[in-house]
PDB file of C-alpha atoms in Angstrom:
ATOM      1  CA  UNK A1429      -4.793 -24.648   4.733  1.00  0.00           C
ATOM      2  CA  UNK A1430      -8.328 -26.417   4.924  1.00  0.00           C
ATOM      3  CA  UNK A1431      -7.436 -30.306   3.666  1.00  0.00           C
ATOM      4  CA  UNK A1432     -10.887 -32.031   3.304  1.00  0.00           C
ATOM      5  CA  UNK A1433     -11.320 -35.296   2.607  1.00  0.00           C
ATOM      6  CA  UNK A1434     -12.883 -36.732  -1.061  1.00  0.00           C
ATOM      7  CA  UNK A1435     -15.516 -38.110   0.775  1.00  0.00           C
ATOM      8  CA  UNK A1436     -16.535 -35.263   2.540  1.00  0.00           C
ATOM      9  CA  UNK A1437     -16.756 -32.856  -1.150  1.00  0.00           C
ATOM     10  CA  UNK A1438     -18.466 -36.134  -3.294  1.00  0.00           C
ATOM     11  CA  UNK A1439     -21.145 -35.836   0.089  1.00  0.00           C
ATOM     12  CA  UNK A1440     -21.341 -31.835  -0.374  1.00  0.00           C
ATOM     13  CA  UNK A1441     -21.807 -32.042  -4.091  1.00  0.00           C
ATOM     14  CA  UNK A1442     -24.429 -34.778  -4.226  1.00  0.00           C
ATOM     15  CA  UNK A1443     -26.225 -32.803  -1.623  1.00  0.00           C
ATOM     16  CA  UNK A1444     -26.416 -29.132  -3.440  1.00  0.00           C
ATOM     17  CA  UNK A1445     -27.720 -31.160  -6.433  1.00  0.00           C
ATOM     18  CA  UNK A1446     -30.967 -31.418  -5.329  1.00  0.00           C
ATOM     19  CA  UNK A1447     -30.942 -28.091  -4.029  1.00  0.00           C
ATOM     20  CA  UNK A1448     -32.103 -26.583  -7.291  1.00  0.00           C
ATOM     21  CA  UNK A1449     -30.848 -23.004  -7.113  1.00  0.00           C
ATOM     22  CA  UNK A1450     -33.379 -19.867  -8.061  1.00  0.00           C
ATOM     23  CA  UNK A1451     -33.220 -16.033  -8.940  1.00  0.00           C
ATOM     24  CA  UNK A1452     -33.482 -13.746  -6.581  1.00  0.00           C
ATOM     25  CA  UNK A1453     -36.080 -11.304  -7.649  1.00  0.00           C
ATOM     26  CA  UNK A1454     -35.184  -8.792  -5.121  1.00  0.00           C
ATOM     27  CA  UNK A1455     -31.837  -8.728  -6.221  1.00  0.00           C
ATOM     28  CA  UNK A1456     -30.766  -5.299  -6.935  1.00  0.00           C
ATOM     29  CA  UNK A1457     -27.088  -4.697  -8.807  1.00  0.00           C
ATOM     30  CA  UNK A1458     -26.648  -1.489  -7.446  1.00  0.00           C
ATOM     31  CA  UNK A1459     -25.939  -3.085  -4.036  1.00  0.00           C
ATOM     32  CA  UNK A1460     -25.254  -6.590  -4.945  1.00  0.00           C
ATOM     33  CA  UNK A1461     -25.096  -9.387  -2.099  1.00  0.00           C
ATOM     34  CA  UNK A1462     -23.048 -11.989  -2.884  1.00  0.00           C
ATOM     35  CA  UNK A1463     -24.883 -14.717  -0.621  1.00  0.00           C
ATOM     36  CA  UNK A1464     -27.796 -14.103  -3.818  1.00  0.00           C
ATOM     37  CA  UNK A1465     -27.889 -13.780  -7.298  1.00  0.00           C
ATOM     38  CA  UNK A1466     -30.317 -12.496 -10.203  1.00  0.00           C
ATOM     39  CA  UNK A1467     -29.068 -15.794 -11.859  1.00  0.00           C
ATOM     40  CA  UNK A1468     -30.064 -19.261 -11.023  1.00  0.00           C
ATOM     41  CA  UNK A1469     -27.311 -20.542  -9.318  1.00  0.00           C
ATOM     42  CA  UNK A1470     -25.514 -20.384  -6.125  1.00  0.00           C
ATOM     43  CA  UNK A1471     -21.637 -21.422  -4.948  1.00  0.00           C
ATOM     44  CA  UNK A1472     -20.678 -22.973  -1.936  1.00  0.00           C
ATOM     45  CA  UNK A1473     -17.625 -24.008  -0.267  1.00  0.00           C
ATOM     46  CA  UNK A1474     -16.810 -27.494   0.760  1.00  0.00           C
ATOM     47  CA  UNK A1475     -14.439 -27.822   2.918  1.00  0.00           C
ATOM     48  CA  UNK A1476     -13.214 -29.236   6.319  1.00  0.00           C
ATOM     49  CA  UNK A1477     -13.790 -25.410   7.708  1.00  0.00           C
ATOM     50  CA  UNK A1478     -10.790 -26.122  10.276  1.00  0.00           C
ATOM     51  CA  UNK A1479      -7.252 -24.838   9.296  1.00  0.00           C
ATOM     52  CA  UNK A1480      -4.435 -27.030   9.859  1.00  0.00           C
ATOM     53  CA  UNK A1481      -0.859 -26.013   9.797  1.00  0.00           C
ATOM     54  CA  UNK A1482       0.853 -27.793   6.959  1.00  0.00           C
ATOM     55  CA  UNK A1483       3.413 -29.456   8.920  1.00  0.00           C
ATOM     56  CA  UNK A1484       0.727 -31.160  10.783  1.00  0.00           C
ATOM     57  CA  UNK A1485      -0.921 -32.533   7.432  1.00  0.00           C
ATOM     58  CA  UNK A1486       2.705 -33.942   6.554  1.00  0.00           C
ATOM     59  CA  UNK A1487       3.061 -35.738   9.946  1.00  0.00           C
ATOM     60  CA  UNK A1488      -0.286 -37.031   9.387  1.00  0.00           C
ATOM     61  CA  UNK A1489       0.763 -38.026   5.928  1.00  0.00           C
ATOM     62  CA  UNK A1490       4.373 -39.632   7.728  1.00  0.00           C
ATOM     63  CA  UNK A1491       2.627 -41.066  10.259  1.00  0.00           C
ATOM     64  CA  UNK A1492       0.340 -42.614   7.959  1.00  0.00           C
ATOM     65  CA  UNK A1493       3.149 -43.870   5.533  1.00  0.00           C
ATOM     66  CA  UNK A1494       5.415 -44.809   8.460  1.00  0.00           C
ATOM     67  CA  UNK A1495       8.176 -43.260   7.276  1.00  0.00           C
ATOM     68  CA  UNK A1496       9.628 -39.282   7.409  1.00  0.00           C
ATOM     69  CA  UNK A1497       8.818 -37.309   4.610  1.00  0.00           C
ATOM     70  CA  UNK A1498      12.448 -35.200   2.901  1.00  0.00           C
ATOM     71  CA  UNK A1499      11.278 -31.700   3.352  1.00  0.00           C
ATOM     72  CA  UNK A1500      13.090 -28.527   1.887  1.00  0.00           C
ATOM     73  CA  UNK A1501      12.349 -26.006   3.988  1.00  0.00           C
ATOM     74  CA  UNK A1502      11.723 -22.673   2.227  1.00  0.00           C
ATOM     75  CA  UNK A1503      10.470 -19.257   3.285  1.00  0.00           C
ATOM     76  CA  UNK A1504       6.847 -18.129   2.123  1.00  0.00           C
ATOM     77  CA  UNK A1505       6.503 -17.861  -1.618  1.00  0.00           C
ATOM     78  CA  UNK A1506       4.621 -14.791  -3.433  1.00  0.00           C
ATOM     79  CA  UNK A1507       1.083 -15.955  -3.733  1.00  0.00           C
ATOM     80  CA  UNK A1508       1.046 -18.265  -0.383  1.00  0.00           C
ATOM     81  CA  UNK A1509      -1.740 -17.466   2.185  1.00  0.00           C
ATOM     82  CA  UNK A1510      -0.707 -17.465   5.849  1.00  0.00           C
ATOM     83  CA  UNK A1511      -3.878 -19.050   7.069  1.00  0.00           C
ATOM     84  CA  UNK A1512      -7.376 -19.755   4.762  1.00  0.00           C
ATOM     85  CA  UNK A1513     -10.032 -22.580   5.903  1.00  0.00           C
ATOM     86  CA  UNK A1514     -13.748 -22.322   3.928  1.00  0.00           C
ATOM     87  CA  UNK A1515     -16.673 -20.854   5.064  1.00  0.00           C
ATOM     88  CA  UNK A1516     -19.164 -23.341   4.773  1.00  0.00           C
ATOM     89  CA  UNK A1517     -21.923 -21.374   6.817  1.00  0.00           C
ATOM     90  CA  UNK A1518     -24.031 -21.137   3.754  1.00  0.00           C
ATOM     91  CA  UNK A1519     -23.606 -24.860   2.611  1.00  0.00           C
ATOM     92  CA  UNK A1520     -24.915 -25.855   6.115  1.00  0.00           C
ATOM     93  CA  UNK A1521     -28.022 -23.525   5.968  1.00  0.00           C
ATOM     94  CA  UNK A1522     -28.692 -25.027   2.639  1.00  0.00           C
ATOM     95  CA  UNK A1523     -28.117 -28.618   3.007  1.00  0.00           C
ATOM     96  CA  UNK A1524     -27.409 -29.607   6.683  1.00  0.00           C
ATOM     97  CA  UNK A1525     -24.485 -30.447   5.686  1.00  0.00           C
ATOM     98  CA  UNK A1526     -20.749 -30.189   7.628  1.00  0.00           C
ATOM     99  CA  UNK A1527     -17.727 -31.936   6.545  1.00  0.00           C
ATOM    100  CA  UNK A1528     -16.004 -33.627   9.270  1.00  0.00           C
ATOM    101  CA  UNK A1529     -13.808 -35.985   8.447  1.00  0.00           C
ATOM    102  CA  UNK A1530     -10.786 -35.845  10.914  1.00  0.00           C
ATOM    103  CA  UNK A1531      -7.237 -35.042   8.806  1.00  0.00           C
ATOM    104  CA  UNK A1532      -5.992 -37.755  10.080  1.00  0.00           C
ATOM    105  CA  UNK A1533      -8.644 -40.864   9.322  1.00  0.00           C
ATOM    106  CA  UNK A1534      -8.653 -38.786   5.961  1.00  0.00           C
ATOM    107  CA  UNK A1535      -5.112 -39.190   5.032  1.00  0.00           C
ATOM    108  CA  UNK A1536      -5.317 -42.648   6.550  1.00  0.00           C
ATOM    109  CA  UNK A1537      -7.873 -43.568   4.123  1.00  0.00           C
ATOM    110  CA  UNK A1538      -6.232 -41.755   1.102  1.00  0.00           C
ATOM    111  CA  UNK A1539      -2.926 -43.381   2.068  1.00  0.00           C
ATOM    112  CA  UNK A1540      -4.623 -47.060   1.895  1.00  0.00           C
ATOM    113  CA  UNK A1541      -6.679 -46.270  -1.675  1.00  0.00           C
ATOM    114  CA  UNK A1542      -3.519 -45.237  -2.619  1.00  0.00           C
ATOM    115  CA  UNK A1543      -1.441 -48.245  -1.644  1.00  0.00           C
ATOM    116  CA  UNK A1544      -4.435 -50.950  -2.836  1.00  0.00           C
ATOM    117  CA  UNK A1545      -4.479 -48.438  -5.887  1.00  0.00           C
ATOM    118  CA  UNK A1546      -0.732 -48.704  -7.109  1.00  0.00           C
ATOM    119  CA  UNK A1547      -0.106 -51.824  -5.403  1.00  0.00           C
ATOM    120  CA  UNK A1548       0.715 -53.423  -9.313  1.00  0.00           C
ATOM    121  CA  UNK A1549       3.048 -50.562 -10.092  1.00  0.00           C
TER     122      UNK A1549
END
C-alpha cells in the first residue's frame, strides 16, 4: 500500500488549485491519451509514491502507540492488491510537488492529533 500523510494530500490539493486545468485541442478520441483530455480538467495522484508492506505501517502504528497491536492473521481477500503505490509523475511536472512525509513521523503525528483529539473521551 502507499500510506501518505494528511499533510502531504491538503499540500497536493492546494497546489493543483491554482493550476487551472485546459482542453486539449489536439485531443483526438480515436486514440485517446489519458495524461490529456478534450475536457477542462485533469486528475492526479497524491500519494507517498513508496509502497510499504502493511505490517510495517502497523509497527509504525505500535511503535507509535507503545503497545502491540491484536492482529488476526488472514490469507489475501478477493479484491486485495499485492503491491500498488501512486504515480505521482504527472503531479510533479505540474506542480513541483512530491509528498514526502516519512510513514513513520506521519503516523507519529496522526497518533498525537489523535490522542490531543480524544483526550476528553
Amino acid at each position: 500500500r502507499d500510506f501518505t500523510y494528511i499533510d502531504d494530500i491538503v499540500e497536493g490539493v492546494v497546489r493543483v488549485l491554482d493550476k487551472t486545468a485546459t482542453a486539449d485541442a489536439a485531443f483526438d478520441t480515436a486514440q485517446p491519451d489519458a495524461a490529456t483530455s478534450y475536457a477542462p480538467f485533469r486528475v492526479y495522484n497524491i500519494g507517498n509514491h513508496e509502497p510499504v508492506e502493511l505490517m510495517a505501517f502497523i509497527g509504525a502504528i505500535e511503535n507509535s502507540l507503545g503497545k502491540e497491536a491484536v492482529k488476526n492473521m488472514l490469507p489475501m481477500q478477493d479484491g486485495d492488491v499485492v503491491a500498488t503505490y501512486a504515480d505521482i509523475e504527472d503531479l510533479r511536472q505540474a506542480v513541483g510537488f512530491s509528498p514526502a512525509t516519512p510513514l513513520k513521523e506521519g503516523v507519529e503525528k496522526f497518533v498525537a492529533w489523535h490522542r490531543d483529539y480524544y483526550k476528553d473521551q
